[in-house]
PDB file of C-alpha atoms and ligand atoms in Angstrom:
ATOM      1  CA  MET A 422      47.543   8.150  -9.056  1.00  0.00           C
ATOM      2  CA  LYS A 423      45.879   7.749  -5.597  1.00  0.00           C
ATOM      3  CA  ASN A 424      47.826   8.021  -2.600  1.00  0.00           C
ATOM      4  CA  GLU A 425      48.132   4.464  -1.110  1.00  0.00           C
ATOM      5  CA  MET A 426      46.317   4.120   2.137  1.00  0.00           C
ATOM      6  CA  ASN A 427      49.121   3.259   4.878  1.00  0.00           C
ATOM      7  CA  ILE A 428      49.816   0.036   6.821  1.00  0.00           C
ATOM      8  CA  ILE A 429      47.760   0.907  10.024  1.00  0.00           C
ATOM      9  CA  GLU A 430      44.433   1.974   7.637  1.00  0.00           C
ATOM     10  CA  ALA A 431      44.887  -1.202   6.094  1.00  0.00           C
ATOM     11  CA  MET A 432      45.164  -3.402   9.312  1.00  0.00           C
ATOM     12  CA  LYS A 433      42.032  -1.441  10.768  1.00  0.00           C
ATOM     13  CA  GLU A 434      40.113  -1.737   7.344  1.00  0.00           C
ATOM     14  CA  ARG A 435      40.954  -4.767   6.249  1.00  0.00           C
ATOM     15  CA  ARG A 436      38.408  -7.535   6.034  1.00  0.00           C
ATOM     16  CA  SER A 437      37.698 -10.956   4.444  1.00  0.00           C
ATOM     17  CA  VAL A 438      36.671 -10.939   1.429  1.00  0.00           C
ATOM     18  CA  ARG A 439      35.088 -14.385  -0.061  1.00  0.00           C
ATOM     19  CA  THR A 440      32.760 -12.761  -3.152  1.00  0.00           C
ATOM     20  CA  PHE A 441      34.890 -11.176  -5.895  1.00  0.00           C
ATOM     21  CA  ASP A 442      33.628  -9.668  -9.395  1.00  0.00           C
ATOM     22  CA  GLY A 443      34.932 -12.825 -11.645  1.00  0.00           C
ATOM     23  CA  ASP A 444      37.451 -10.770 -13.835  1.00  0.00           C
ATOM     24  CA  GLY A 445      40.661 -11.735 -12.719  1.00  0.00           C
ATOM     25  CA  LEU A 446      43.827  -9.821 -11.870  1.00  0.00           C
ATOM     26  CA  ASP A 447      45.823  -7.973 -14.634  1.00  0.00           C
ATOM     27  CA  THR A 448      49.509  -8.942 -15.117  1.00  0.00           C
ATOM     28  CA  GLN A 449      50.582  -5.512 -13.515  1.00  0.00           C
ATOM     29  CA  GLN A 450      48.354  -6.192 -10.152  1.00  0.00           C
ATOM     30  CA  ILE A 451      49.943 -10.167 -10.327  1.00  0.00           C
ATOM     31  CA  SER A 452      53.498  -8.605 -10.709  1.00  0.00           C
ATOM     32  CA  GLU A 453      53.205  -5.879  -7.915  1.00  0.00           C
ATOM     33  CA  LEU A 454      51.401  -9.228  -5.536  1.00  0.00           C
ATOM     34  CA  GLU A 455      54.660 -11.003  -6.599  1.00  0.00           C
ATOM     35  CA  GLN A 456      56.823  -7.882  -5.707  1.00  0.00           C
ATOM     36  CA  ALA A 457      54.948  -8.130  -2.164  1.00  0.00           C
ATOM     37  CA  VAL A 458      55.428 -12.064  -1.898  1.00  0.00           C
ATOM     38  CA  GLU A 459      59.527 -11.165  -2.511  1.00  0.00           C
ATOM     39  CA  ASN A 460      59.561  -8.171  -0.272  1.00  0.00           C
ATOM     40  CA  SER A 461      57.971 -10.014   2.694  1.00  0.00           C
ATOM     41  CA  SER A 462      60.365 -11.259   5.286  1.00  0.00           C
ATOM     42  CA  SER A 463      60.215 -13.518   8.540  1.00  0.00           C
ATOM     43  CA  PRO A 464      62.758 -13.195  12.030  1.00  0.00           C
ATOM     44  CA  PHE A 465      61.383 -16.620  12.869  1.00  0.00           C
ATOM     45  CA  GLY A 466      63.336 -19.147  10.314  1.00  0.00           C
ATOM     46  CA  GLY A 467      61.067 -22.215   9.062  1.00  0.00           C
ATOM     47  CA  SER A 468      60.432 -23.439   5.551  1.00  0.00           C
ATOM     48  CA  LEU A 469      57.705 -21.728   3.728  1.00  0.00           C
ATOM     49  CA  THR A 470      56.854 -21.175   0.038  1.00  0.00           C
ATOM     50  CA  ILE A 471      54.115 -18.607  -1.658  1.00  0.00           C
ATOM     51  CA  LYS A 472      52.702 -19.369  -5.236  1.00  0.00           C
ATOM     52  CA  LEU A 473      50.416 -17.231  -6.895  1.00  0.00           C
ATOM     53  CA  LYS A 474      48.260 -19.116  -9.321  1.00  0.00           C
ATOM     54  CA  LYS A 475      45.823 -18.295 -11.994  1.00  0.00           C
ATOM     55  CA  PHE A 476      42.590 -20.664 -12.598  1.00  0.00           C
ATOM     56  CA  ASN A 477      40.744 -19.754 -15.522  1.00  0.00           C
ATOM     57  CA  LEU A 478      37.124 -19.827 -14.910  1.00  0.00           C
ATOM     58  CA  LYS A 479      35.845 -19.343 -18.105  1.00  0.00           C
ATOM     59  CA  GLU A 480      38.202 -22.420 -19.246  1.00  0.00           C
ATOM     60  CA  GLY A 481      35.689 -24.100 -17.296  1.00  0.00           C
ATOM     61  CA  TYR A 482      38.396 -25.074 -13.885  1.00  0.00           C
ATOM     62  CA  LYS A 483      36.934 -24.065 -10.882  1.00  0.00           C
ATOM     63  CA  PRO A 484      39.077 -26.167  -7.765  1.00  0.00           C
ATOM     64  CA  SER A 485      36.647 -26.209  -4.908  1.00  0.00           C
ATOM     65  CA  THR A 486      36.541 -24.114  -2.043  1.00  0.00           C
ATOM     66  CA  TYR A 487      33.015 -25.716  -1.163  1.00  0.00           C
ATOM     67  CA  GLY A 488      31.148 -22.758  -2.114  1.00  0.00           C
ATOM     68  CA  MET A 489      32.361 -20.281   0.070  1.00  0.00           C
ATOM     69  CA  ILE A 490      34.377 -18.299  -2.096  1.00  0.00           C
ATOM     70  CA  LYS A 491      32.781 -16.816  -5.527  1.00  0.00           C
ATOM     71  CA  GLY A 492      34.210 -15.349  -8.688  1.00  0.00           C
ATOM     72  CA  ALA A 493      37.870 -15.405  -7.625  1.00  0.00           C
ATOM     73  CA  GLU A 494      40.284 -16.792 -10.264  1.00  0.00           C
ATOM     74  CA  ASP A 495      43.676 -16.171  -8.927  1.00  0.00           C
ATOM     75  CA  PHE A 496      44.454 -17.916  -5.572  1.00  0.00           C
ATOM     76  CA  PHE A 497      48.110 -17.359  -3.685  1.00  0.00           C
ATOM     77  CA  LEU A 498      48.920 -21.272  -2.630  1.00  0.00           C
ATOM     78  CA  LEU A 499      51.284 -21.143   0.619  1.00  0.00           C
ATOM     79  CA  GLY A 500      53.301 -24.974   1.296  1.00  0.00           C
ATOM     80  CA  ILE A 501      54.230 -24.771   4.655  1.00  0.00           C
ATOM     81  CA  GLY A 502      56.949 -26.709   6.889  1.00  0.00           C
ATOM     82  CA  SER A 503      55.270 -28.473  10.057  1.00  0.00           C
ATOM     83  CA  ASP A 504      57.100 -27.063  12.784  1.00  0.00           C
ATOM     84  CA  GLU A 505      56.473 -24.364  15.034  1.00  0.00           C
ATOM     85  CA  GLU A 506      59.145 -21.902  13.072  1.00  0.00           C
ATOM     86  CA  SER A 507      57.373 -22.503   9.804  1.00  0.00           C
ATOM     87  CA  ALA A 508      53.523 -21.758  11.108  1.00  0.00           C
ATOM     88  CA  LEU A 509      54.548 -18.603  12.780  1.00  0.00           C
ATOM     89  CA  THR A 510      57.037 -17.426   9.578  1.00  0.00           C
ATOM     90  CA  ALA A 511      53.612 -18.578   7.259  1.00  0.00           C
ATOM     91  CA  GLY A 512      51.808 -15.934   9.563  1.00  0.00           C
ATOM     92  CA  TYR A 513      54.025 -13.355   9.851  1.00  0.00           C
ATOM     93  CA  ARG A 514      55.181 -13.112   6.439  1.00  0.00           C
ATOM     94  CA  PHE A 515      52.183 -13.615   4.553  1.00  0.00           C
ATOM     95  CA  GLU A 516      50.176 -11.106   6.335  1.00  0.00           C
ATOM     96  CA  GLN A 517      52.093  -8.532   4.841  1.00  0.00           C
ATOM     97  CA  VAL A 518      51.285  -9.648   1.295  1.00  0.00           C
ATOM     98  CA  VAL A 519      47.438  -9.638   2.453  1.00  0.00           C
ATOM     99  CA  LEU A 520      48.137  -6.249   4.276  1.00  0.00           C
ATOM    100  CA  LYS A 521      49.850  -4.896   0.631  1.00  0.00           C
ATOM    101  CA  ALA A 522      46.596  -6.393  -1.455  1.00  0.00           C
ATOM    102  CA  TRP A 523      44.510  -4.419   0.605  1.00  0.00           C
ATOM    103  CA  GLN A 524      46.504  -1.029   0.010  1.00  0.00           C
ATOM    104  CA  MET A 525      46.099  -1.721  -3.812  1.00  0.00           C
ATOM    105  CA  GLY A 526      42.485  -1.888  -3.600  1.00  0.00           C
ATOM    106  CA  LEU A 527      42.172  -5.587  -3.498  1.00  0.00           C
ATOM    107  CA  GLY A 528      40.373  -8.470  -1.094  1.00  0.00           C
ATOM    108  CA  SER A 529      41.720 -11.496   0.035  1.00  0.00           C
ATOM    109  CA  CYS A 530      40.727 -14.217   2.558  1.00  0.00           C
ATOM    110  CA  TRP A 531      43.155 -16.412   4.423  1.00  0.00           C
ATOM    111  CA  ILE A 532      41.728 -20.433   3.961  1.00  0.00           C
ATOM    112  CA  ALA A 533      42.750 -23.374   6.054  1.00  0.00           C
ATOM    113  CA  ALA A 534      39.907 -25.375   6.553  1.00  0.00           C
ATOM    114  CA  THR A 535      37.605 -25.065   3.497  1.00  0.00           C
ATOM    115  CA  PHE A 536      39.236 -26.249   0.536  1.00  0.00           C
ATOM    116  CA  LYS A 537      40.271 -29.443  -1.301  1.00  0.00           C
ATOM    117  CA  GLY A 538      43.951 -29.685  -1.334  1.00  0.00           C
ATOM    118  CA  SER A 539      44.225 -31.858  -4.126  1.00  0.00           C
ATOM    119  CA  ASP A 540      42.583 -29.314  -6.524  1.00  0.00           C
ATOM    120  CA  PHE A 541      44.682 -26.729  -6.180  1.00  0.00           C
ATOM    121  CA  ASP A 542      48.018 -27.966  -6.134  1.00  0.00           C
ATOM    122  CA  LYS A 543      47.942 -30.437  -9.021  1.00  0.00           C
ATOM    123  CA  GLY A 544      50.920 -30.797 -10.811  1.00  0.00           C
ATOM    124  CA  ILE A 545      52.971 -28.605  -7.795  1.00  0.00           C
ATOM    125  CA  THR A 546      55.797 -30.030  -6.107  1.00  0.00           C
ATOM    126  CA  TRP A 547      56.652 -28.298  -3.112  1.00  0.00           C
ATOM    127  CA  PRO A 548      59.889 -28.230  -1.135  1.00  0.00           C
ATOM    128  CA  GLU A 549      61.100 -31.291   0.845  1.00  0.00           C
ATOM    129  CA  GLY A 550      58.690 -31.049   4.446  1.00  0.00           C
ATOM    130  CA  GLU A 551      56.498 -28.535   2.860  1.00  0.00           C
ATOM    131  CA  GLU A 552      52.867 -29.164   2.156  1.00  0.00           C
ATOM    132  CA  LEU A 553      50.012 -27.158   1.145  1.00  0.00           C
ATOM    133  CA  LYS A 554      48.206 -25.942   4.251  1.00  0.00           C
ATOM    134  CA  VAL A 555      46.390 -22.388   3.108  1.00  0.00           C
ATOM    135  CA  ILE A 556      44.884 -20.850  -0.121  1.00  0.00           C
ATOM    136  CA  CYS A 557      43.984 -16.987  -0.525  1.00  0.00           C
ATOM    137  CA  PRO A 558      41.312 -15.937  -3.432  1.00  0.00           C
ATOM    138  CA  VAL A 559      42.636 -12.306  -4.256  1.00  0.00           C
ATOM    139  CA  GLY A 560      40.941 -10.022  -6.372  1.00  0.00           C
ATOM    140  CA  LYS A 561      38.167  -7.017  -6.677  1.00  0.00           C
ATOM    141  CA  ALA A 562      35.922  -7.149  -4.265  1.00  0.00           C
ATOM    142  CA  GLU A 563      32.206  -7.388  -5.013  1.00  0.00           C
ATOM    143  CA  LYS A 564      28.956  -6.666  -2.699  1.00  0.00           C
ATOM    144  CA  PRO A 565      29.017 -10.094  -0.228  1.00  0.00           C
ATOM    145  CA  SER A 566      26.835 -12.896  -0.958  1.00  0.00           C
ATOM    146  CA  MET A 567      24.046 -14.360   1.495  1.00  0.00           C
ATOM    147  CA  LYS A 568      26.294 -17.341   1.898  1.00  0.00           C
ATOM    148  CA  GLU A 569      29.339 -14.703   2.607  1.00  0.00           C
ATOM    149  CA  LYS A 570      27.296 -12.577   5.219  1.00  0.00           C
ATOM    150  CA  LEU A 571      25.632 -15.662   6.993  1.00  0.00           C
ATOM    151  CA  THR A 572      29.687 -16.844   7.267  1.00  0.00           C
ATOM    152  CA  ARG A 573      30.431 -13.426   8.972  1.00  0.00           C
ATOM    153  CA  LEU A 574      27.798 -13.556  11.128  1.00  0.00           C
ATOM    154  CA  THR A 575      28.451 -17.018  12.274  1.00  0.00           C
ATOM    155  CA  LEU A 576      31.845 -16.616  13.585  1.00  0.00           C
ATOM    156  CA  GLY A 577      31.054 -13.090  14.749  1.00  0.00           C
ATOM    157  CA  SER A 578      34.354 -11.653  12.196  1.00  0.00           C
ATOM    158  CA  LYS A 579      33.303  -8.249  13.026  1.00  0.00           C
ATOM    159  CA  ASN A 580      34.171  -8.491  16.700  1.00  0.00           C
ATOM    160  CA  ARG A 581      37.071  -8.794  18.766  1.00  0.00           C
ATOM    161  CA  LYS A 582      38.027  -9.911  22.302  1.00  0.00           C
ATOM    162  CA  PRO A 583      38.136  -6.788  24.676  1.00  0.00           C
ATOM    163  CA  PHE A 584      42.237  -6.037  25.319  1.00  0.00           C
ATOM    164  CA  ASP A 585      42.541  -6.165  28.734  1.00  0.00           C
ATOM    165  CA  ASP A 586      41.177 -10.289  28.148  1.00  0.00           C
ATOM    166  CA  LEU A 587      43.884 -10.768  25.999  1.00  0.00           C
ATOM    167  CA  PHE A 588      47.044  -8.602  26.793  1.00  0.00           C
ATOM    168  CA  PHE A 589      48.650  -8.114  30.480  1.00  0.00           C
ATOM    169  CA  TYR A 590      51.090  -6.248  32.497  1.00  0.00           C
ATOM    170  CA  LYS A 591      53.893  -7.754  34.638  1.00  0.00           C
ATOM    171  CA  ASP A 592      51.974 -10.786  36.199  1.00  0.00           C
ATOM    172  CA  PHE A 593      49.283 -11.747  33.773  1.00  0.00           C
ATOM    173  CA  LYS A 594      46.361 -10.178  36.094  1.00  0.00           C
ATOM    174  CA  THR A 595      47.488  -6.714  35.955  1.00  0.00           C
ATOM    175  CA  ALA A 596      45.610  -4.420  32.935  1.00  0.00           C
ATOM    176  CA  VAL A 597      48.192  -2.629  30.297  1.00  0.00           C
ATOM    177  CA  PRO A 598      48.183   1.091  31.374  1.00  0.00           C
ATOM    178  CA  GLU A 599      46.739   2.916  28.839  1.00  0.00           C
ATOM    179  CA  ASP A 600      49.832   5.361  28.140  1.00  0.00           C
ATOM    180  CA  ASN A 601      52.186   2.068  28.022  1.00  0.00           C
ATOM    181  CA  LEU A 602      54.215   2.165  25.435  1.00  0.00           C
ATOM    182  CA  PHE A 603      53.181  -1.040  23.492  1.00  0.00           C
ATOM    183  CA  ARG A 604      49.178  -0.096  23.536  1.00  0.00           C
ATOM    184  CA  GLU A 605      48.700   0.672  20.042  1.00  0.00           C
ATOM    185  CA  ALA A 606      51.121  -2.195  18.575  1.00  0.00           C
ATOM    186  CA  LEU A 607      48.896  -4.844  20.667  1.00  0.00           C
ATOM    187  CA  GLU A 608      45.915  -2.862  19.843  1.00  0.00           C
ATOM    188  CA  MET A 609      46.646  -3.539  16.359  1.00  0.00           C
ATOM    189  CA  LEU A 610      47.201  -6.898  17.150  1.00  0.00           C
ATOM    190  CA  ARG A 611      44.220  -7.044  18.386  1.00  0.00           C
ATOM    191  CA  VAL A 612      42.178  -6.509  15.166  1.00  0.00           C
ATOM    192  CA  ALA A 613      44.126  -8.875  12.765  1.00  0.00           C
ATOM    193  CA  PRO A 614      42.309 -12.532  11.343  1.00  0.00           C
ATOM    194  CA  SER A 615      42.457 -15.639  12.746  1.00  0.00           C
ATOM    195  CA  SER A 616      40.967 -18.838  11.986  1.00  0.00           C
ATOM    196  CA  THR A 617      37.226 -18.932  12.733  1.00  0.00           C
ATOM    197  CA  ASN A 618      37.981 -15.723  14.502  1.00  0.00           C
ATOM    198  CA  SER A 619      39.459 -17.397  17.732  1.00  0.00           C
ATOM    199  CA  GLN A 620      41.909 -15.444  18.536  1.00  0.00           C
ATOM    200  CA  PRO A 621      44.280 -17.041  20.533  1.00  0.00           C
ATOM    201  CA  TRP A 622      47.397 -14.634  20.699  1.00  0.00           C
ATOM    202  CA  ARG A 623      47.955 -13.827  24.267  1.00  0.00           C
ATOM    203  CA  ALA A 624      50.713 -11.402  25.556  1.00  0.00           C
ATOM    204  CA  LEU A 625      52.719 -10.128  28.595  1.00  0.00           C
ATOM    205  CA  VAL A 626      54.462  -7.050  28.567  1.00  0.00           C
ATOM    206  CA  ALA A 627      57.398  -6.350  30.980  1.00  0.00           C
ATOM    207  CA  GLY A 628      59.167  -3.460  30.382  1.00  0.00           C
ATOM    208  CA  ASP A 629      60.691  -2.560  26.786  1.00  0.00           C
ATOM    209  CA  THR A 630      59.483  -6.596  26.512  1.00  0.00           C
ATOM    210  CA  VAL A 631      56.386  -8.377  25.216  1.00  0.00           C
ATOM    211  CA  HIS A 632      56.321 -11.910  25.862  1.00  0.00           C
ATOM    212  CA  PHE A 633      54.069 -13.479  22.828  1.00  0.00           C
ATOM    213  CA  TYR A 634      51.828 -16.854  23.801  1.00  0.00           C
ATOM    214  CA  TYR A 635      49.087 -18.372  22.524  1.00  0.00           C
ATOM    215  CA  LYS A 636      45.938 -20.631  23.747  1.00  0.00           C
ATOM    216  CA  PRO A 637      45.434 -23.708  21.484  1.00  0.00           C
ATOM    217  CA  LYS A 638      42.383 -23.483  20.006  1.00  0.00           C
ATOM    218  CA  SER A 639      43.043 -25.467  16.599  1.00  0.00           C
ATOM    219  CA  PRO A 640      45.941 -26.459  14.333  1.00  0.00           C
ATOM    220  CA  ALA A 641      46.114 -22.826  13.066  1.00  0.00           C
ATOM    221  CA  SER A 642      46.682 -21.279  16.491  1.00  0.00           C
ATOM    222  CA  VAL A 643      50.272 -20.907  15.995  1.00  0.00           C
ATOM    223  CA  LEU A 644      49.816 -19.490  12.481  1.00  0.00           C
ATOM    224  CA  ASP A 645      47.038 -17.090  13.585  1.00  0.00           C
ATOM    225  CA  THR A 646      49.427 -15.778  16.280  1.00  0.00           C
ATOM    226  CA  GLY A 647      52.474 -15.411  13.721  1.00  0.00           C
ATOM    227  CA  ILE A 648      49.513 -13.166  12.143  1.00  0.00           C
ATOM    228  CA  GLY A 649      49.219 -11.071  15.059  1.00  0.00           C
ATOM    229  CA  ILE A 650      52.653 -10.761  15.572  1.00  0.00           C
ATOM    230  CA  CYS A 651      52.976  -9.513  12.271  1.00  0.00           C
ATOM    231  CA  HIS A 652      50.203  -6.668  12.785  1.00  0.00           C
ATOM    232  CA  PHE A 653      52.107  -5.327  16.014  1.00  0.00           C
ATOM    233  CA  HIS A 654      55.767  -5.237  14.290  1.00  0.00           C
ATOM    234  CA  GLU A 655      53.868  -3.596  11.456  1.00  0.00           C
ATOM    235  CA  THR A 656      53.111  -1.332  13.818  1.00  0.00           C
ATOM    236  CA  GLU A 657      56.091  -0.584  15.811  1.00  0.00           C
ATOM    237  CA  ARG A 658      57.698   0.123  12.437  1.00  0.00           C
ATOM    238  CA  PHE A 659      55.303   2.165  11.581  1.00  0.00           C
ATOM    239  CA  TYR A 660      56.208   5.135  14.293  1.00  0.00           C
ATOM    240  CA  GLY A 661      59.518   4.635  14.015  1.00  0.00           C
ATOM    241  CA  HIS A 662      60.644   2.012  16.742  1.00  0.00           C
ATOM    242  CA  ASP A 663      61.993  -1.705  16.020  1.00  0.00           C
ATOM    243  CA  GLY A 664      63.050  -4.529  18.049  1.00  0.00           C
ATOM    244  CA  ASP A 665      64.094  -8.195  18.269  1.00  0.00           C
ATOM    245  CA  PHE A 666      62.506 -11.145  18.209  1.00  0.00           C
ATOM    246  CA  SER A 667      63.997 -14.218  20.463  1.00  0.00           C
ATOM    247  CA  LYS A 668      62.431 -17.463  22.315  1.00  0.00           C
ATOM    248  CA  ILE A 669      64.007 -16.947  26.034  1.00  0.00           C
ATOM    249  CA  SER A 670      65.085 -19.938  28.071  1.00  0.00           C
ATOM    250  CA  VAL A 671      63.021 -19.224  31.071  1.00  0.00           C
ATOM    251  CA  ALA A 672      59.782 -17.098  30.025  1.00  0.00           C
ATOM    252  CA  PRO A 673      57.112 -16.200  32.582  1.00  0.00           C
ATOM    253  CA  VAL A 674      55.122 -18.993  33.289  1.00  0.00           C
ATOM    254  CA  PRO A 675      51.422 -18.713  32.070  1.00  0.00           C
ATOM    255  CA  PRO A 676      48.104 -19.471  33.634  1.00  0.00           C
ATOM    256  CA  GLU A 677      46.324 -22.173  32.397  1.00  0.00           C
ATOM    257  CA  ASN A 678      47.621 -23.950  28.991  1.00  0.00           C
ATOM    258  CA  TRP A 679      48.956 -21.059  27.196  1.00  0.00           C
ATOM    259  CA  ARG A 680      52.353 -21.860  25.618  1.00  0.00           C
ATOM    260  CA  TYR A 681      55.464 -19.460  25.203  1.00  0.00           C
ATOM    261  CA  LEU A 682      56.279 -18.232  21.784  1.00  0.00           C
ATOM    262  CA  VAL A 683      58.646 -15.679  21.246  1.00  0.00           C
ATOM    263  CA  SER A 684      59.681 -12.345  23.039  1.00  0.00           C
ATOM    264  CA  TYR A 685      60.214  -8.922  21.774  1.00  0.00           C
ATOM    265  CA  THR A 686      62.269  -6.314  22.621  1.00  0.00           C
ATOM    266  CA  ARG A 687      62.128  -2.710  21.721  1.00  0.00           C
ATOM    267  CA  THR A 688      65.796  -1.623  20.587  1.00  0.00           C
ATOM    268  CA  LYS A 689      64.785   1.612  18.966  1.00  0.00           C
TER     269      LYS A 689
HETATM  270  C1  FMN B1201      44.854 -18.922   9.419  1.00  0.00           C
HETATM  271  C2  FMN B1201      43.165 -18.686   8.897  1.00  0.00           C
HETATM  272  C3  FMN B1201      42.531 -19.326   8.287  1.00  0.00           C
HETATM  273  C4  FMN B1201      41.384 -19.106   7.924  1.00  0.00           C
HETATM  274  N1  FMN B1201      40.418 -20.246   7.066  1.00  0.00           N
HETATM  275  C5  FMN B1201      39.144 -20.025   6.637  1.00  0.00           C
HETATM  276  C6  FMN B1201      38.271 -21.028   5.709  1.00  0.00           C
HETATM  277  O1  FMN B1201      38.831 -21.867   5.812  1.00  0.00           O
HETATM  278  N2  FMN B1201      37.244 -20.507   5.218  1.00  0.00           N
HETATM  279  C7  FMN B1201      36.489 -18.997   5.446  1.00  0.00           C
HETATM  280  O2  FMN B1201      35.897 -18.959   4.797  1.00  0.00           O
HETATM  281  N3  FMN B1201      37.486 -18.318   6.295  1.00  0.00           N
HETATM  282  C8  FMN B1201      38.691 -18.621   6.745  1.00  0.00           C
HETATM  283  N4  FMN B1201      39.315 -17.742   7.582  1.00  0.00           N
HETATM  284  C9  FMN B1201      38.909 -16.280   7.716  1.00  0.00           C
HETATM  285  C10 FMN B1201      38.465 -15.979   9.221  1.00  0.00           C
HETATM  286  O3  FMN B1201      37.327 -16.638   9.292  1.00  0.00           O
HETATM  287  C11 FMN B1201      38.219 -14.392   9.622  1.00  0.00           C
HETATM  288  O4  FMN B1201      39.640 -13.891   9.643  1.00  0.00           O
HETATM  289  C12 FMN B1201      37.887 -14.495  11.032  1.00  0.00           C
HETATM  290  O5  FMN B1201      36.233 -14.197  10.693  1.00  0.00           O
HETATM  291  C13 FMN B1201      37.866 -12.722  11.050  1.00  0.00           C
HETATM  292  O6  FMN B1201      37.334 -11.921  10.167  1.00  0.00           O
HETATM  293  P1  FMN B1201      37.823 -10.728   9.241  1.00  0.00           P
HETATM  294  O7  FMN B1201      39.283 -10.947   8.642  1.00  0.00           O
HETATM  295  O8  FMN B1201      36.874 -10.234   8.021  1.00  0.00           O
HETATM  296  O9  FMN B1201      38.216  -9.510  10.247  1.00  0.00           O
HETATM  297  C14 FMN B1201      40.479 -17.588   8.101  1.00  0.00           C
HETATM  298  C15 FMN B1201      41.088 -17.040   8.448  1.00  0.00           C
HETATM  299  C16 FMN B1201      42.577 -16.994   9.369  1.00  0.00           C
HETATM  300  C17 FMN B1201      43.678 -16.340   9.467  1.00  0.00           C
END
C-alpha cells in the first residue's frame, strides 16, 4: 500500500474539489471516513453532529447544490449549535476529517452557502439546538468543470493574504520574526480554506502564547477561524509540541473591529 502523505503535506496540497467521478465511495472508504469522524475531537466544547450520507445518483435523487457540485453522491452533513463554541468546534473538528480524506486520496469541499438545506436533511432529526449549516461532498476528484474553474478564479482560491497582514508580534504592529517558535504553525494556518476565501483569522504572538482573533466578514467567520486553528494545532503536534487553549479575561485589545476568540499556550 502507498504510504499516506503526512498532515503537513495534506494541509499544503489540499484544495476544494467540486467535480467528482460519479462513482461514489466504497464501503471501505466509508468506514475509514466514519472512523475519522469518530477520532476527531475539539477542545472548544459546543454542540456538533457529523453524518455521512449517500444519495444514490443512479436512482435519480440529487439534492441541490445549485449546480456547484458535480458527480458526488456521498455528503457529510454537519448539525451545528448556534453558539460561538459550536462554530469553533465545527471548524476545528471537521477540518481533521477533510485532511484525513485528502490523505486517503479523496477530495471534498466545505459548503455553507450554496445548497438547499431541506433537500439534504429530509428525515433527519438533529440534537436539540443543532441545525444543518454545512454540507461537504466527498469522493474521487475529476478534472474541474468550467464552472468550478470559474468559481476558483472568482474567489481567488489559489491566493492567500500575506503573512504579515494577518499575524503580529507583541503589539499588533510588529511582524512575527522569521525564527519565531510559532512561524511554521501560523504559516499552515494561513493556507487553510475559508468561506469565500475570506481568511478572517488574525493572531498576536506574545512569548509562548498565541492570541487568536477574527475579523467579522460573514456568518461563517468563527467557523473559518476554527479551521485555521486546526491547522495551527496539527502543525504544533506534528513537530512534537502541544499546548492548552483557554479564553482569557483580559486579552490584548486588538485594532479595528477584530474580535477575540481564544489563546493557546505552548506547554511542550
Ligand atoms: C466554511 C466554508 C464554507 C464554504 N462554502 C462554500 C460554498 O457555499 N460554495 C463553494 O463553492 N465553496 C465554498 N467554500 C470553499 C471556499 O470557497 C474555498 O475553501 C476557498 O475559496 C479557498 O479555496 P481552496 O479550498 O481550494 O484552498 C467554503 C469553504 C469554507 C471553509
